Amino acid sequence: MRKVLVVIDMQNDFIDAALGTPEAVAIVDAVKDKIASYPATDVFATMDTHGADYLQTQEGANLPVEHCIKGTQGWQLSACIAEALDSAHIYEKPTFGSVALAQDLKALADEQDIEIELVGLCTDICVVSNALLLKAFMPEVRISVDARCCAGVTPEKHRAALETMRSCQIHIEG
């Protein structure tokens, strides 16, 4: 059984910049250690990626805080995470979930038995979106989330997202 890791949006704006939180800062080392525990070929990552027109998008109207604008410092992966992800398959995504990532992992699952583990930011937005998207694409693949390597917009929303994923048969570790 091949186990793959998906690292969600470990970008500066979500850690300690525009939308950062103390909880996000606190998981960086744990995420770095988690990445190191996997072979580089089994690590996939996403990057929230917006354009200069972000505030004119539906997301921007609902969350009017510019973040992860491609090419900015806030869009960049945290330096230690970027170093750890050196050989990872990285997907830029304009919204919460990455269909391209789900399609590629489904193709992998069609070739061999896999398990998928997710970590990253934010538990209640992009982590839950990608976990549910992956579950929809691959209902028989075991999908887990390491709660120790995730942080939500608030601790309460983090816990609520974990419960939502648990209800949808995504295994919650930690």
XYZ file of C-alpha atoms in Angstrom:
174
model
C 0.000 0.000 0.000
C 1.477 3.314 -1.072
C 0.782 6.209 1.274
C 0.860 9.754 -0.092
C 0.881 13.066 1.727
C -1.007 16.162 0.605
C 0.230 19.443 2.114
C -2.405 22.156 1.831
C -1.526 25.853 1.443
C 1.420 26.253 3.828
C 1.902 29.791 2.531
C 3.091 32.889 4.339
C -0.263 34.677 4.115
C -1.935 31.819 5.991
C 0.840 31.400 8.544
C 1.980 34.805 9.757
C 0.829 37.422 7.272
C -2.569 38.604 5.909
C -4.662 35.712 7.306
C -2.134 34.204 9.714
C -2.923 32.900 13.183
C -0.872 31.778 16.186
C -2.244 28.260 15.617
C -0.923 28.262 12.039
C 2.516 29.394 13.207
C 2.472 26.608 15.801
C 2.061 23.770 13.250
C 4.903 24.696 10.864
C 7.547 22.462 12.476
C 5.125 19.526 12.754
C 4.241 19.853 9.059
C 7.929 20.026 8.146
C 8.569 16.839 10.157
C 5.559 15.132 8.530
C 6.884 15.960 5.053
C 10.286 14.519 6.009
C 8.613 11.242 7.027
C 7.476 10.580 3.425
C 9.534 9.800 0.321
C 9.704 12.935 -1.836
C 7.900 11.170 -4.686
C 4.870 10.631 -2.427
C 4.398 14.269 -1.408
C 1.893 16.536 -3.143
C 1.139 20.146 -2.214
C -1.273 22.912 -3.048
C -0.850 26.663 -3.171
C -3.768 29.065 -2.958
C -3.212 31.307 -5.984
C -5.072 34.513 -6.777
C -4.592 37.334 -9.259
C -4.593 41.084 -8.845
C -8.368 41.012 -9.457
C -8.985 38.975 -6.286
C -11.315 41.543 -4.706
C -13.536 41.396 -7.821
C -14.026 37.608 -7.492
C -16.820 35.883 -5.570
C -14.315 34.769 -2.948
C -12.937 38.301 -2.677
C -16.436 39.698 -2.176
C -16.995 37.253 0.696
C -13.474 37.468 2.147
C -12.236 40.978 1.262
C -8.659 40.415 2.424
C -6.135 40.231 -0.392
C -4.002 37.113 0.091
C -1.899 34.669 -1.882
C -1.600 37.018 -4.861
C 0.705 35.156 -7.247
C 4.282 36.374 -7.052
C 3.963 38.144 -3.703
C 5.786 37.213 -0.508
C 2.472 36.166 1.031
C 1.854 33.725 -1.846
C 5.206 32.012 -1.260
C 5.413 28.828 0.763
C 6.945 29.227 4.203
C 10.726 29.005 3.672
C 11.238 25.831 5.722
C 8.193 24.189 4.111
C 9.388 25.165 0.625
C 12.749 23.562 1.373
C 11.046 20.385 2.621
C 8.792 20.308 -0.467
C 11.724 20.681 -2.851
C 10.730 17.676 -5.014
C 6.987 17.662 -4.354
C 4.270 17.828 -6.983
C 2.829 21.321 -6.451
C -0.614 22.441 -7.625
C -1.607 26.090 -7.825
C -5.345 26.413 -7.228
C -7.607 29.444 -7.667
C -10.197 28.178 -5.199
C -10.515 26.038 -2.085
C -10.138 22.568 -3.618
C -7.864 21.349 -6.408
C -9.661 19.305 -9.060
C -6.325 18.720 -10.847
C -4.849 17.199 -7.679
C -7.923 14.973 -7.236
C -7.735 13.830 -10.863
C -4.027 13.005 -10.609
C -4.427 11.113 -7.337
C -7.417 9.226 -8.780
C -5.239 8.168 -11.723
C -2.612 6.981 -9.243
C -5.277 5.094 -7.250
C -6.475 3.435 -10.461
C -2.944 2.036 -10.955
C -2.176 0.939 -7.383
C -3.580 0.833 -3.877
C -2.976 4.120 -2.070
C -3.856 5.887 1.151
C -3.921 9.668 1.370
C -3.024 11.826 4.380
C -3.692 15.584 4.463
C -2.096 18.322 6.550
C -2.033 22.112 6.315
C -4.139 25.254 6.297
C -6.876 26.157 6.882
C -8.673 23.141 8.341
C -12.117 24.677 7.906
C -11.661 25.935 4.353
C -9.055 24.367 2.088
C -8.201 21.224 4.064
C -11.841 20.162 4.393
C -12.546 21.126 0.755
C -9.692 19.009 -0.569
C -10.462 16.097 1.769
C -14.099 15.983 0.631
C -13.132 16.413 -3.014
C -10.668 13.527 -2.764
C -13.299 11.388 -1.002
C -15.798 12.153 -3.781
C -13.274 11.151 -6.450
C -12.129 8.037 -4.549
C -14.767 6.811 -2.079
C -12.909 3.552 -1.387
C -9.494 5.105 -0.745
C -8.595 5.639 2.928
C -8.208 9.361 3.503
C -6.930 10.772 6.780
C -6.136 14.164 8.262
C -3.508 14.700 10.950
C -5.189 17.233 13.242
C -1.839 18.065 14.878
C -0.596 19.340 11.518
C -3.614 21.524 10.709
C -4.971 24.833 11.953
C -8.243 26.554 11.265
C -9.287 30.165 11.056
C -10.165 29.755 14.742
C -9.713 26.793 17.100
C -13.507 26.327 17.124
C -13.722 26.192 13.332
C -10.776 23.766 13.276
C -12.659 21.395 15.585
C -15.903 21.787 13.619
C -14.138 20.962 10.336
C -12.565 17.863 11.887
C -16.040 16.711 12.983
C -17.432 17.360 9.498
C -14.669 15.287 7.930
C -15.129 12.517 10.497
C -18.828 12.426 9.585
C -17.835 11.945 5.945
C -15.636 8.923 6.761
C -12.335 10.761 6.659
C -10.109 9.429 9.423
C -8.911 12.023 11.925
C -5.525 11.295 13.470
C -3.970 13.043 16.447
